[in-house]
XYZ file of C-alpha atoms in Angstrom:
412
model
C 9.174 2.506 41.747
C 6.303 0.166 42.729
C 2.824 0.718 41.396
C 0.583 2.766 43.665
C -2.606 1.144 42.315
C -2.693 -2.297 40.731
C -5.257 -2.935 38.028
C -7.836 -5.720 38.385
C -6.163 -7.442 35.415
C -2.792 -7.445 37.190
C -4.294 -8.813 40.424
C -6.177 -11.577 38.604
C -3.065 -12.622 36.677
C -0.954 -12.610 39.854
C -3.442 -14.891 41.649
C -3.694 -17.205 38.631
C 0.100 -17.458 38.455
C 0.367 -18.389 42.149
C -2.489 -20.906 42.069
C -1.177 -22.641 38.926
C 2.485 -22.954 39.969
C 3.115 -26.265 41.818
C 5.197 -25.857 44.973
C 5.322 -22.066 44.695
C 5.306 -19.879 47.812
C 3.943 -16.401 48.330
C 7.514 -15.211 48.778
C 8.833 -16.629 45.493
C 5.917 -15.456 43.354
C 5.883 -12.014 44.998
C 9.610 -11.665 44.322
C 9.040 -12.427 40.628
C 6.255 -9.856 40.439
C 8.117 -7.193 42.396
C 5.345 -6.847 44.975
C 4.975 -7.408 48.725
C 4.405 -10.969 49.955
C 1.502 -9.872 52.186
C -0.127 -8.077 49.254
C -0.076 -11.230 47.110
C -1.410 -13.324 50.013
C -4.288 -10.876 50.518
C -5.220 -11.072 46.798
C -5.141 -14.888 46.865
C -7.268 -15.170 50.022
C -9.753 -12.623 48.727
C -10.069 -14.545 45.434
C -10.563 -17.858 47.270
C -13.227 -16.283 49.469
C -15.003 -14.993 46.349
C -14.913 -18.501 44.828
C -16.018 -20.136 48.090
C -12.749 -21.984 48.593
C -11.547 -22.493 52.162
C -8.739 -20.102 53.098
C -6.638 -22.993 54.367
C -7.075 -25.033 51.207
C -3.744 -26.450 50.245
C -2.326 -25.587 46.836
C -1.102 -28.472 44.707
C 2.504 -29.164 45.520
C 5.191 -31.278 44.043
C 4.687 -34.867 45.183
C 7.484 -36.251 47.383
C 9.258 -39.422 46.608
C 9.890 -38.695 42.937
C 12.088 -41.533 41.692
C 15.716 -40.633 41.020
C 17.299 -42.046 37.863
C 19.755 -44.821 38.528
C 23.418 -44.504 37.541
C 22.855 -47.007 34.756
C 20.544 -44.563 32.979
C 22.814 -41.502 33.311
C 24.520 -42.045 29.975
C 21.200 -42.529 28.212
C 19.891 -39.325 29.798
C 22.960 -37.410 28.637
C 22.455 -38.689 25.106
C 18.805 -37.655 25.149
C 19.647 -34.229 26.552
C 22.226 -33.703 23.792
C 19.646 -34.728 21.181
C 17.050 -32.399 22.696
C 19.553 -29.534 22.638
C 20.297 -30.262 18.986
C 16.597 -30.306 18.096
C 15.964 -27.108 20.042
C 18.788 -25.357 18.182
C 17.326 -26.496 14.866
C 13.866 -25.367 15.951
C 15.206 -21.953 16.957
C 16.831 -21.560 13.556
C 13.588 -22.468 11.800
C 11.628 -20.171 14.095
C 13.978 -17.301 13.251
C 13.579 -17.892 9.520
C 9.812 -18.177 9.900
C 9.769 -14.907 11.863
C 11.807 -13.207 9.133
C 9.443 -14.393 6.396
C 6.364 -13.366 8.375
C 7.699 -9.856 8.879
C 8.781 -9.679 5.250
C 5.320 -10.440 3.864
C 4.152 -6.826 3.763
C 7.287 -5.849 1.847
C 6.549 -8.271 -0.973
C 3.215 -7.186 -2.352
C 4.471 -7.781 -5.884
C 5.275 -5.454 -8.763
C 8.518 -4.121 -10.156
C 9.871 -3.125 -6.744
C 9.930 -6.656 -5.309
C 13.726 -7.005 -5.138
C 14.108 -3.467 -3.795
C 11.587 -4.325 -1.077
C 13.755 -7.285 -0.072
C 16.796 -5.038 0.211
C 14.766 -2.576 2.296
C 13.621 -5.375 4.567
C 17.218 -6.529 5.100
C 18.241 -2.966 5.946
C 15.309 -2.453 8.315
C 16.049 -5.680 10.229
C 19.866 -5.863 10.143
C 20.029 -4.906 13.840
C 17.760 -7.829 14.750
C 19.156 -10.566 12.492
C 22.465 -11.190 10.727
C 22.653 -9.775 7.178
C 23.907 -13.158 5.951
C 20.863 -14.949 7.412
C 18.433 -12.323 6.055
C 19.880 -12.524 2.528
C 19.808 -16.332 2.634
C 16.167 -16.522 3.737
C 15.025 -13.852 1.259
C 17.125 -15.318 -1.583
C 19.034 -12.127 -2.426
C 22.735 -11.665 -3.111
C 24.658 -9.971 -0.315
C 26.881 -8.050 -2.748
C 23.768 -6.743 -4.520
C 22.341 -5.635 -1.188
C 25.523 -3.729 -0.293
C 25.548 -2.148 -3.755
C 21.962 -1.035 -3.183
C 22.981 0.309 0.231
C 25.770 2.363 -1.344
C 23.173 4.134 -3.477
C 21.294 5.441 -0.447
C 22.399 9.042 -1.039
C 21.070 9.089 -4.598
C 17.781 7.554 -3.438
C 17.513 10.150 -0.692
C 17.905 12.891 -3.298
C 15.142 11.352 -5.407
C 12.901 11.084 -2.355
C 13.547 14.750 -1.570
C 12.547 15.691 -5.113
C 9.438 13.519 -4.835
C 8.461 15.264 -1.598
C 8.894 18.682 -3.218
C 6.705 17.611 -6.143
C 4.156 16.161 -3.721
C 3.764 19.606 -2.126
C 3.064 21.118 -5.550
C 0.553 18.351 -6.268
C -1.172 18.959 -2.922
C -1.583 22.665 -3.755
C -3.095 21.869 -7.165
C -5.268 19.175 -5.617
C -6.499 21.548 -2.901
C -7.261 24.295 -5.433
C -9.467 21.827 -7.319
C -11.470 21.125 -4.191
C -9.944 17.663 -3.985
C -11.494 16.651 -7.302
C -8.468 16.273 -9.586
C -6.847 12.943 -10.281
C -3.400 12.462 -11.825
C -4.321 13.436 -15.439
C -5.761 16.833 -14.469
C -3.065 17.467 -11.866
C -0.422 16.786 -14.538
C -2.107 19.158 -16.951
C -2.286 21.884 -14.306
C 1.382 21.476 -13.421
C 2.408 21.665 -17.069
C 0.387 24.812 -17.511
C 2.297 26.320 -14.611
C 5.542 25.502 -16.439
C 6.435 22.284 -14.580
C 7.797 19.583 -16.924
C 6.524 16.365 -15.413
C 5.390 12.923 -16.527
C 1.860 11.763 -15.683
C 3.091 8.357 -14.547
C 5.351 10.049 -12.002
C 2.477 12.220 -10.788
C 0.270 9.130 -10.408
C 3.010 7.302 -8.492
C 3.566 10.192 -6.105
C -0.160 10.620 -5.538
C -0.405 6.933 -4.607
C 2.639 7.165 -2.334
C 1.368 10.236 -0.494
C -2.309 9.146 -0.470
C -3.544 12.049 -2.602
C -6.725 10.925 -4.371
C -9.293 12.618 -6.545
C -13.050 12.188 -6.398
C -14.167 8.829 -7.796
C -17.336 8.513 -9.800
C -18.218 5.099 -8.439
C -19.879 4.571 -5.098
C -17.542 3.318 -2.407
C -18.455 1.487 0.775
C -16.289 2.794 3.568
C -15.575 0.214 6.223
C -12.943 2.321 7.986
C -13.639 5.988 8.713
C -10.516 8.072 9.438
C -10.614 9.506 12.951
C -10.212 13.308 13.190
C -7.548 12.689 15.861
C -5.397 10.811 13.339
C -3.583 13.955 12.230
C 0.132 13.699 11.382
C 2.296 12.985 14.429
C 6.012 13.811 14.273
C 8.741 11.211 14.796
C 10.487 12.576 17.899
C 12.689 9.478 18.310
C 14.352 9.189 14.884
C 15.275 5.583 15.810
C 17.008 6.715 19.023
C 15.585 4.314 21.603
C 17.803 5.455 24.505
C 17.229 7.919 27.329
C 19.442 9.609 29.926
C 16.876 9.275 32.724
C 13.965 6.951 33.487
C 10.452 8.278 32.970
C 11.210 10.581 30.026
C 10.852 8.429 26.892
C 8.513 5.475 26.409
C 7.720 3.249 23.440
C 4.880 0.834 22.790
C 3.560 -1.736 20.343
C 1.041 -4.571 19.926
C 1.905 -8.196 19.171
C -0.193 -11.303 18.681
C -0.015 -14.408 20.897
C -0.874 -17.634 19.027
C -3.325 -20.073 20.592
C -4.319 -23.581 19.551
C -6.825 -23.820 16.728
C -5.749 -20.611 15.011
C -7.039 -18.318 17.770
C -5.101 -15.314 19.131
C -4.684 -13.080 22.147
C -3.079 -9.658 21.780
C -0.475 -8.013 23.988
C 0.150 -4.258 24.212
C 3.278 -3.089 26.042
C 4.861 0.170 27.200
C 8.664 0.163 27.670
C 10.881 2.789 29.313
C 13.723 3.632 26.916
C 16.169 4.182 29.799
C 16.130 0.664 31.257
C 13.799 -1.161 28.807
C 11.557 -1.834 31.818
C 7.999 -2.936 31.004
C 6.067 -0.308 32.919
C 2.696 -1.142 31.390
C 0.992 -3.977 29.557
C -2.410 -5.412 28.775
C -3.593 -8.737 27.298
C -6.965 -9.127 25.571
C -8.737 -11.065 22.842
C -9.174 -7.923 20.722
C -7.117 -5.113 19.165
C -9.397 -2.199 19.991
C -8.104 1.091 21.396
C -8.889 -0.083 24.921
C -6.006 -2.552 24.689
C -3.325 0.129 24.250
C -5.136 2.545 26.568
C -5.072 0.012 29.441
C -1.332 -0.523 28.919
C -0.667 3.231 29.056
C -2.814 3.640 32.189
C -0.827 0.879 33.877
C 2.391 2.712 32.925
C 1.046 5.892 34.534
C 0.218 3.926 37.693
C 3.638 2.250 37.756
C 5.519 5.535 37.373
C 3.178 7.618 39.510
C 2.305 9.699 36.430
C 3.561 10.350 32.893
C 3.356 14.144 32.761
C 5.980 15.541 30.375
C 6.942 12.158 28.909
C 7.113 11.224 25.211
C 5.412 8.040 23.971
C 6.497 6.532 20.626
C 4.539 3.995 18.563
C 3.881 2.889 15.002
C 0.925 4.079 12.928
C -1.490 1.418 14.167
C -5.111 2.572 14.132
C -5.310 2.167 17.907
C -2.484 4.639 18.529
C -3.916 7.109 16.008
C -7.438 7.060 17.414
C -9.202 10.017 19.013
C -9.650 8.119 22.288
C -5.938 7.382 22.622
C -4.992 10.961 21.732
C -7.370 12.219 24.432
C -5.873 9.835 26.985
C -2.356 11.076 26.163
C -3.554 14.653 26.643
C -5.065 13.764 30.017
C -1.820 12.138 31.166
C 0.372 14.962 29.823
C 2.035 12.663 27.272
C 3.465 13.869 23.947
C 2.924 11.383 21.112
C 5.578 10.326 18.590
C 5.172 8.041 15.575
C 7.610 6.479 13.118
C 7.182 6.386 9.361
C 4.346 4.338 7.845
C 5.378 0.789 6.945
C 8.901 1.045 8.390
C 9.333 -1.438 11.231
C 12.830 -0.144 12.036
C 11.257 3.016 13.455
C 9.935 0.887 16.314
C 12.627 -1.800 16.235
C 13.273 -1.897 20.000
C 9.675 -2.941 20.721
C 9.737 -5.549 17.951
C 12.963 -6.956 19.377
C 11.396 -7.098 22.846
C 8.356 -8.988 21.568
C 10.605 -11.378 19.642
C 12.517 -12.152 22.858
C 9.265 -12.715 24.756
C 7.970 -15.235 22.213
C 11.318 -16.969 21.852
C 11.698 -17.476 25.593
C 8.078 -18.366 26.392
C 7.214 -20.537 23.386
C 10.679 -22.167 23.294
C 10.072 -23.423 19.786
C 6.402 -24.382 20.235
C 3.892 -23.222 17.631
C 1.368 -21.798 20.114
C 0.601 -21.330 23.805
C -2.329 -23.741 23.904
C -5.422 -22.299 25.576
C -6.001 -18.657 26.519
C -5.546 -19.120 30.284
C -2.183 -20.843 29.859
C -1.077 -18.139 27.432
C -2.032 -15.336 29.826
C -0.283 -16.937 32.826
C 2.862 -17.732 30.829
C 3.231 -14.246 29.370
C 2.299 -12.549 32.652
C 4.976 -14.502 34.531
C 7.628 -13.693 31.918
C 6.815 -9.971 31.937
C 7.044 -9.822 35.723
C 10.351 -11.711 35.867
C 11.672 -9.625 32.977
C 11.611 -6.546 35.213
C 12.814 -8.148 38.441
C 15.286 -10.823 37.367
C 15.981 -11.081 33.645
C 19.378 -9.625 32.713
C 19.354 -7.235 29.776
C 22.345 -6.629 27.507
C 21.441 -2.949 27.094
C 21.716 -2.547 30.880
C 25.145 -4.105 31.235
C 23.410 -7.437 31.958
C 21.437 -6.044 34.900
C 17.681 -6.450 35.272
C 15.660 -3.302 34.494
C 14.736 -2.822 38.162
C 18.328 -3.219 39.320
C 19.617 -0.912 36.596
C 17.221 1.824 37.693
C 18.037 1.250 41.374
C 21.781 1.676 40.770
C 21.175 4.774 38.675
C 19.107 6.303 41.478
C 21.761 5.405 44.080
C 24.520 6.953 41.945
C 22.529 10.187 41.630
C 22.055 10.384 45.395
C 25.776 9.778 45.930
C 26.725 12.590 43.536
C 24.235 14.944 45.179
C 25.584 14.248 48.688
């Protein structure tokens, strides 16, 4: 379904893409964006009029008469192309390993659980990368990983026991007016007949963010928003849907620029076809970034009433403003577990594909304008032309069109 109302950001990006593509026509760019040719032409002419550029000004085109390589250089060209392919393959391998290590950083904060964190990272990312590659990059033994995996049931039992104890600790903590730390909580539990070690109580309190009153003054740089109440995980790592428009997922990723600068991209994907129904690019990570992406999704779909939107626990998605926007749009929120990337793996995989196919081994996008045009063009073509393995190698738009046609045929 085409968008009823296009945002100013979308229009500006569409015009920039057309004006910066040598030899492009309104028809070809409009086809990539999934919009009407006349609509794109109107946006371009309106932008030129605003900038004081003549409406008939010619857009840079590919210069004719480009020299054609002679037959004598064909063999040399083939050799160079083979070398380029070899270097690109090597660069992709290095990029994959770099991506693995970057994602793994938060798992390796140090301490006695370092090796266990590596195993957890391998398990969380085994659907994205090969287990052999993950174990090689993280320097862990595959047999040790599989042995750790076999102990999942015992770990689950321990986690269940920890959760039960955490509830007891919360009750004691609440009865103290939130004042007790681990020593007093332990003493209270023992008095109630619970045989428990203080170190275990302290560990569980850290894990479940249960803290007592501290006697030193603290400077709070981040104030928890009242809207950031617990949100249930309604997906449970099931990123599929039987119909379009019912389940959506979203995430934020960074886009590297030259000189260590960044832009940030927020996306909203439909779980049925993996179509990008909403996105926004900005130089900040405030709540407005994810809110603009969700508003675009509502415009694309003609509304989101009754839909479920899944995200991680990023501050933007847990903010009061975003919760209010979801309420206005009739959207039910869902969130995965804290610190577990696998609970939003489909979005991470999507962003990895975007960077792999747009950067093509480069370290950054260059300047901000080039980055925005490049990513905008890829997102548009992703919906209209890019074949997706989850859709039987059909583009998201085509997959949804065939589904709609099949429904009409069955109803007839």
